[in-house]
XYZ file of C-alpha atoms in Angstrom:
408
model
C -14.056 16.331 22.461
C -16.161 16.706 19.623
C -19.006 14.322 19.620
C -17.989 12.932 16.255
C -14.067 12.291 17.378
C -15.907 10.641 20.343
C -17.796 8.402 17.932
C -15.195 7.731 15.528
C -12.844 6.447 18.665
C -15.773 4.078 19.936
C -16.190 2.446 16.225
C -12.230 1.933 16.482
C -12.365 0.435 19.600
C -14.583 -2.008 18.569
C -12.839 -2.963 15.387
C -9.756 -3.629 17.354
C -12.003 -5.641 19.621
C -13.340 -7.563 16.689
C -10.074 -8.252 15.021
C -8.603 -9.660 18.589
C -11.590 -12.287 18.221
C -10.143 -13.416 15.213
C -13.553 -11.624 13.153
C -12.540 -11.445 9.025
C -10.995 -7.761 8.728
C -13.926 -6.628 6.341
C -16.823 -7.380 8.458
C -15.031 -6.089 11.641
C -13.918 -2.630 9.788
C -17.821 -2.368 8.238
C -18.947 -3.160 11.774
C -17.199 0.144 12.901
C -18.664 1.974 10.289
C -22.252 0.397 10.667
C -21.663 1.671 14.892
C -21.177 5.277 13.260
C -23.796 5.221 11.125
C -25.858 4.429 14.021
C -24.817 7.370 16.141
C -24.274 9.849 13.337
C -27.210 8.976 10.638
C -29.830 6.054 10.932
C -31.178 6.631 8.066
C -31.664 3.498 6.076
C -31.650 5.003 2.973
C -28.349 6.605 3.145
C -27.368 3.021 4.156
C -28.515 1.568 0.806
C -27.433 4.150 -1.103
C -23.488 3.764 0.117
C -24.036 0.117 -0.323
C -25.450 0.679 -4.380
C -23.007 3.242 -5.007
C -19.865 1.153 -3.687
C -21.078 -1.869 -6.113
C -21.771 0.517 -8.905
C -18.542 3.282 -8.285
C -15.635 1.865 -11.132
C -13.220 2.164 -8.605
C -14.551 -0.818 -7.101
C -14.499 -2.958 -9.994
C -11.207 -1.434 -11.042
C -9.460 -2.161 -7.952
C -11.478 -6.379 -7.495
C -10.152 -6.704 -11.215
C -6.612 -5.349 -11.151
C -6.097 -6.956 -7.633
C -6.911 -10.395 -9.042
C -4.736 -9.583 -12.330
C -2.026 -8.912 -9.652
C -2.802 -12.312 -8.135
C -2.855 -14.467 -11.391
C 0.486 -12.803 -12.463
C 2.137 -14.093 -9.238
C 0.621 -17.325 -9.869
C 2.564 -16.891 -13.070
C 6.029 -15.944 -11.839
C 5.846 -18.661 -9.286
C 4.796 -21.587 -11.370
C 7.225 -20.714 -14.389
C 9.907 -20.622 -11.919
C 10.678 -16.712 -13.278
C 10.558 -15.717 -9.706
C 12.908 -17.730 -8.209
C 15.319 -17.294 -11.208
C 15.061 -13.927 -10.218
C 15.761 -13.667 -6.710
C 18.869 -16.361 -7.572
C 19.882 -13.663 -9.896
C 19.734 -10.678 -7.758
C 21.160 -12.424 -4.891
C 24.300 -13.309 -7.123
C 24.376 -9.834 -8.158
C 23.814 -8.175 -4.293
C 25.707 -11.420 -3.226
C 22.939 -11.453 0.034
C 19.217 -11.701 0.014
C 18.885 -8.880 2.412
C 19.380 -6.441 -0.125
C 16.591 -7.877 -2.303
C 14.095 -7.774 0.922
C 14.347 -4.145 0.439
C 15.206 -3.562 -2.946
C 12.041 -5.686 -4.470
C 9.288 -4.519 -2.986
C 10.727 -0.941 -2.845
C 11.332 -1.647 -6.990
C 8.153 -2.792 -7.674
C 6.293 0.123 -5.121
C 7.357 2.436 -8.704
C 4.096 0.966 -10.527
C 0.951 1.991 -9.274
C -1.258 -0.703 -8.699
C -3.763 -1.323 -6.194
C -3.385 -4.093 -3.857
C 0.345 -4.255 -5.287
C 1.996 -5.579 -2.070
C 0.218 -8.623 -3.123
C 2.506 -8.648 -6.122
C 5.886 -8.156 -4.092
C 4.853 -10.187 -1.028
C 6.267 -13.886 -2.695
C 9.438 -11.986 -3.576
C 9.870 -11.125 -0.112
C 8.854 -14.675 1.190
C 11.190 -16.443 -1.787
C 14.106 -13.873 -0.833
C 13.886 -14.659 3.143
C 15.415 -18.307 2.702
C 18.295 -18.544 4.802
C 17.483 -15.590 6.830
C 15.572 -15.710 10.500
C 12.415 -13.221 9.624
C 9.092 -14.104 11.030
C 5.997 -13.806 9.510
C 5.149 -10.009 10.878
C 8.886 -8.781 10.001
C 8.300 -10.027 6.413
C 5.107 -8.302 6.694
C 6.552 -5.443 7.652
C 9.424 -5.240 5.039
C 6.725 -5.921 2.499
C 4.609 -3.180 3.355
C 7.235 -0.446 4.271
C 9.477 -0.487 1.317
C 6.880 -1.247 -1.224
C 5.442 2.626 0.456
C 8.590 5.009 0.390
C 7.568 6.467 -3.207
C 4.404 7.095 -1.869
C 5.060 10.579 -2.144
C 8.111 11.213 -4.751
C 7.045 9.173 -7.487
C 5.457 11.220 -10.439
C 3.993 8.257 -11.829
C 1.722 8.073 -8.611
C -1.943 8.931 -9.260
C -2.362 10.100 -5.516
C 0.556 12.320 -6.280
C -0.550 13.379 -9.581
C -4.017 14.407 -8.320
C -2.952 16.247 -5.393
C -0.684 18.279 -7.765
C -3.913 18.835 -10.006
C -5.741 19.923 -6.925
C -3.031 21.915 -4.854
C -2.020 23.571 -7.720
C 1.377 22.747 -7.792
C 4.158 21.121 -9.931
C 4.975 17.707 -9.264
C 8.582 18.809 -9.672
C 8.532 21.021 -6.921
C 6.235 18.571 -4.985
C 9.650 16.219 -5.296
C 11.792 18.685 -4.166
C 9.657 19.298 -1.379
C 9.535 15.775 -0.227
C 11.950 13.368 -1.893
C 13.839 13.337 0.568
C 11.824 11.806 2.986
C 11.405 8.834 -0.009
C 15.515 8.349 1.183
C 14.982 8.649 5.166
C 12.021 6.085 5.019
C 14.579 3.829 2.836
C 17.303 4.272 5.737
C 14.691 3.769 8.346
C 13.531 0.792 7.109
C 17.550 -0.715 6.118
C 17.975 0.065 10.176
C 15.087 -1.272 11.982
C 13.909 -4.321 9.533
C 16.920 -5.241 7.569
C 20.256 -4.763 9.786
C 19.052 -7.011 12.757
C 18.143 -9.934 10.729
C 20.560 -12.894 11.056
C 21.496 -15.012 8.071
C 20.895 -19.101 9.414
C 21.710 -20.915 5.883
C 24.658 -19.022 3.980
C 24.194 -21.261 1.391
C 20.564 -19.962 0.978
C 20.647 -16.560 1.853
C 23.875 -15.719 0.209
C 26.386 -15.795 -2.926
C 29.130 -17.928 -1.106
C 30.162 -19.160 -4.350
C 30.702 -15.807 -5.844
C 28.370 -17.290 -8.766
C 27.729 -13.924 -10.695
C 25.355 -16.105 -12.932
C 22.265 -14.339 -14.748
C 19.332 -16.109 -15.802
C 18.466 -13.715 -18.302
C 15.310 -15.682 -19.184
C 13.851 -15.227 -15.392
C 14.939 -11.797 -15.558
C 13.167 -11.273 -18.984
C 9.899 -12.948 -17.520
C 9.668 -11.723 -13.775
C 10.879 -7.797 -14.935
C 9.085 -8.032 -18.124
C 5.328 -8.341 -17.309
C 6.144 -5.280 -14.774
C 7.881 -2.671 -17.299
C 5.162 -3.432 -19.734
C 2.257 -2.691 -17.098
C 4.073 0.124 -16.178
C 4.282 1.580 -19.835
C 0.891 0.424 -20.419
C -0.445 2.611 -17.831
C 1.887 5.549 -17.709
C 2.731 5.873 -21.355
C -0.440 4.774 -22.555
C -2.716 5.634 -20.329
C -4.680 2.260 -20.047
C -6.686 1.730 -16.780
C -4.815 -0.556 -14.471
C -7.158 -3.284 -14.180
C -7.237 -3.757 -18.075
C -3.408 -3.102 -18.193
C -2.637 -5.990 -15.616
C -5.368 -8.373 -17.458
C -4.253 -8.048 -20.908
C -0.231 -8.628 -19.443
C -1.444 -11.932 -17.912
C -3.043 -13.135 -20.855
C -0.081 -11.813 -23.246
C 2.324 -13.556 -21.287
C 1.198 -16.497 -21.396
C 2.431 -17.802 -24.669
C 5.914 -16.500 -23.877
C 6.339 -18.384 -20.715
C 5.860 -21.617 -23.069
C 7.842 -19.773 -25.953
C 10.932 -19.746 -22.939
C 10.079 -23.443 -22.452
C 8.464 -22.460 -18.678
C 5.133 -24.210 -19.413
C 2.370 -22.684 -16.391
C -1.285 -24.866 -16.005
C -3.465 -22.077 -17.980
C -6.572 -22.854 -15.915
C -4.570 -22.525 -12.291
C -3.265 -19.255 -13.132
C -6.941 -18.305 -13.157
C -8.203 -20.596 -10.739
C -5.740 -20.122 -7.805
C -6.152 -16.399 -7.750
C -9.934 -16.527 -6.419
C -9.481 -15.411 -3.269
C -13.338 -14.937 -2.028
C -12.454 -14.219 1.339
C -9.910 -11.902 0.314
C -12.691 -10.032 -2.666
C -15.043 -10.086 0.337
C -13.038 -8.280 2.978
C -12.393 -5.364 0.035
C -15.663 -5.035 -0.855
C -16.468 -4.300 3.036
C -13.494 -2.083 3.488
C -14.915 -0.130 0.718
C -18.239 0.138 1.746
C -17.151 1.725 5.255
C -15.315 4.445 3.351
C -18.314 5.449 1.144
C -20.967 4.848 4.396
C -18.711 7.476 6.082
C -18.632 10.045 2.962
C -22.298 9.619 2.191
C -23.660 10.607 6.029
C -21.246 13.121 6.169
C -18.470 12.137 8.758
C -15.532 12.923 6.879
C -16.737 16.358 6.443
C -17.910 16.579 9.853
C -14.750 16.059 10.676
C -13.226 18.814 8.319
C -15.453 21.124 9.671
C -14.447 21.181 13.639
C -10.619 21.349 12.039
C -11.812 24.367 9.971
C -13.686 26.042 13.141
C -10.459 25.436 15.437
C -8.130 27.950 16.350
C -5.020 25.690 15.379
C -2.402 26.315 12.484
C -2.711 25.873 9.250
C -0.033 23.395 9.507
C -0.797 21.293 12.345
C -4.677 21.141 10.811
C -3.292 19.717 7.495
C -1.233 17.561 9.462
C -4.503 16.233 11.452
C -6.648 15.770 9.075
C -3.911 13.972 6.850
C -3.246 11.575 8.944
C -7.189 10.795 10.300
C -8.301 10.497 7.099
C -5.493 8.296 6.140
C -6.109 6.481 8.552
C -9.967 6.301 7.887
C -9.277 5.565 3.783
C -6.636 3.667 3.897
C -5.820 5.227 0.445
C -3.489 7.362 -0.621
C -6.157 8.766 -3.164
C -8.532 8.909 -0.076
C -7.069 11.237 1.928
C -5.505 13.578 -1.114
C -9.215 13.862 -2.373
C -10.562 14.899 1.081
C -7.675 17.318 2.276
C -5.767 18.796 -0.663
C -9.126 20.962 -1.439
C -8.659 22.246 2.229
C -5.201 22.785 1.418
C -5.600 24.846 -2.057
C -8.556 26.938 0.051
C -6.095 28.023 2.929
C -3.615 28.693 1.298
C -3.204 28.283 -2.855
C 0.124 26.915 -4.574
C 1.367 26.528 -0.694
C 4.071 23.792 -1.194
C 5.167 23.234 2.236
C 1.246 22.177 3.229
C 1.131 20.170 0.604
C 4.011 17.720 1.758
C 2.815 17.699 5.619
C -0.182 16.517 4.060
C 1.414 13.796 2.129
C 3.791 12.835 4.608
C 1.206 12.712 7.571
C -1.345 11.200 5.235
C 0.966 8.385 4.296
C 1.834 7.730 8.040
C -1.953 7.259 8.379
C -2.070 4.607 5.810
C 0.754 2.829 7.145
C -0.952 2.252 10.595
C -4.551 1.002 9.599
C -6.343 -1.847 8.782
C -8.626 -0.434 6.457
C -5.111 -0.133 3.986
C -5.578 -2.568 1.467
C -1.980 -3.639 0.773
C -1.889 -4.450 4.661
C -5.097 -6.873 3.803
C -3.330 -8.323 1.540
C -0.061 -8.857 3.073
C -1.059 -10.074 6.130
C -3.290 -12.439 4.362
C -0.307 -14.157 2.575
C 2.256 -14.092 5.444
C -0.640 -15.191 7.818
C 0.986 -13.133 9.829
C -0.836 -10.530 13.095
C -2.130 -7.594 11.851
C -1.230 -5.495 14.829
C 2.161 -6.911 15.633
C 2.748 -6.129 11.814
C 1.081 -2.735 12.208
C 3.395 -2.005 15.321
C 6.343 -2.225 13.551
C 5.022 0.217 10.711
C 3.894 2.504 13.298
C 7.536 2.784 14.856
C 8.377 3.899 11.410
C 5.773 5.717 10.667
C 6.378 7.838 13.952
C 10.054 8.170 13.519
C 9.378 9.403 9.673
C 7.149 12.204 11.186
C 9.114 13.389 14.123
C 12.322 13.734 11.770
C 9.870 15.376 8.898
C 8.544 17.735 11.347
C 11.373 18.707 13.080
C 13.110 19.778 9.819
C 10.076 21.544 8.201
C 9.526 23.360 11.572
C 13.086 24.144 11.537
C 13.177 25.661 7.983
C 10.050 27.055 7.575
C 8.416 28.234 11.207
C 11.189 29.193 13.026
């Protein structure tokens, strides 16, 4: 085994051990990064450069502000009663909260929002009433369904970035891997939703066949989502600014619709200092690996190997999906390699997107996993394990289809 992989494996073991001893997820992951730094660099200058770059990069503040405003919006929806009214209405429409459990995280996943799993989490919590579902199952449902459009939503920054770097069209990419979104929904429905037992039909199902629609709640719940979507996509407004504008703009609307809320509580209850600290630690970890060259070293090892191109792309995408926990992270690293290996090769682009997403779903560096586990107070590794099983099934089916279709 190449030395860089040995160091990374040891660092990952350290992270797992620290998490087992209840160390905060951010410091635990950063400790793994420090271990890699000790073996790979030991340059205090690079340690400082990575730290200053983390704190001065626009991505860091966009991420923190976007996450903060997402939590502000969640407080608005919850305290105004709009969240509850929306879930009740969806239950009236679909007759069962089990549909809402899957549908809402998937729908909200269409909105490109950093850490947006924090927004869908309270809806999953609300929709789980009357259903026998533990915290880990709620976390897995929230995470899995929210990310099924990761490689097929034309509005995802990662999709746009991947197609731009690899010089392929978004339409071609969706033609190539769009079916995997359907596969992911089916896998999630079979393994996460169907096994759930309804324990209280009064809360979980529409026993009265009531088809009443709470239009106020729907407007106040979907309005911020649609508005954010339009600002980000149609008007190219930064995600953090768009979410902040929506949070402020909808406050008077809640009063107009006679759903008064405490403005102070909206902005104070959303200040989760522990969560923000964890996020900064994770971003520092990613930047540290970039500055000391660990990511480049892993790429070079694969480039100098005799493995087939498809295997190299799959391995790199999965590894960097795990290490960065960000769609744009593994895409920014892997897609230039794909573009050099085989310009315009849509098959390799599809492999990179699917395997990178699988890596994202099994790593504590993924921000959505962090905020979901924090919200539901679930056990991290049990949650990751549930997503890991689904990710494994996804890449096995995808790999079998790709091999049969293109390599036989």
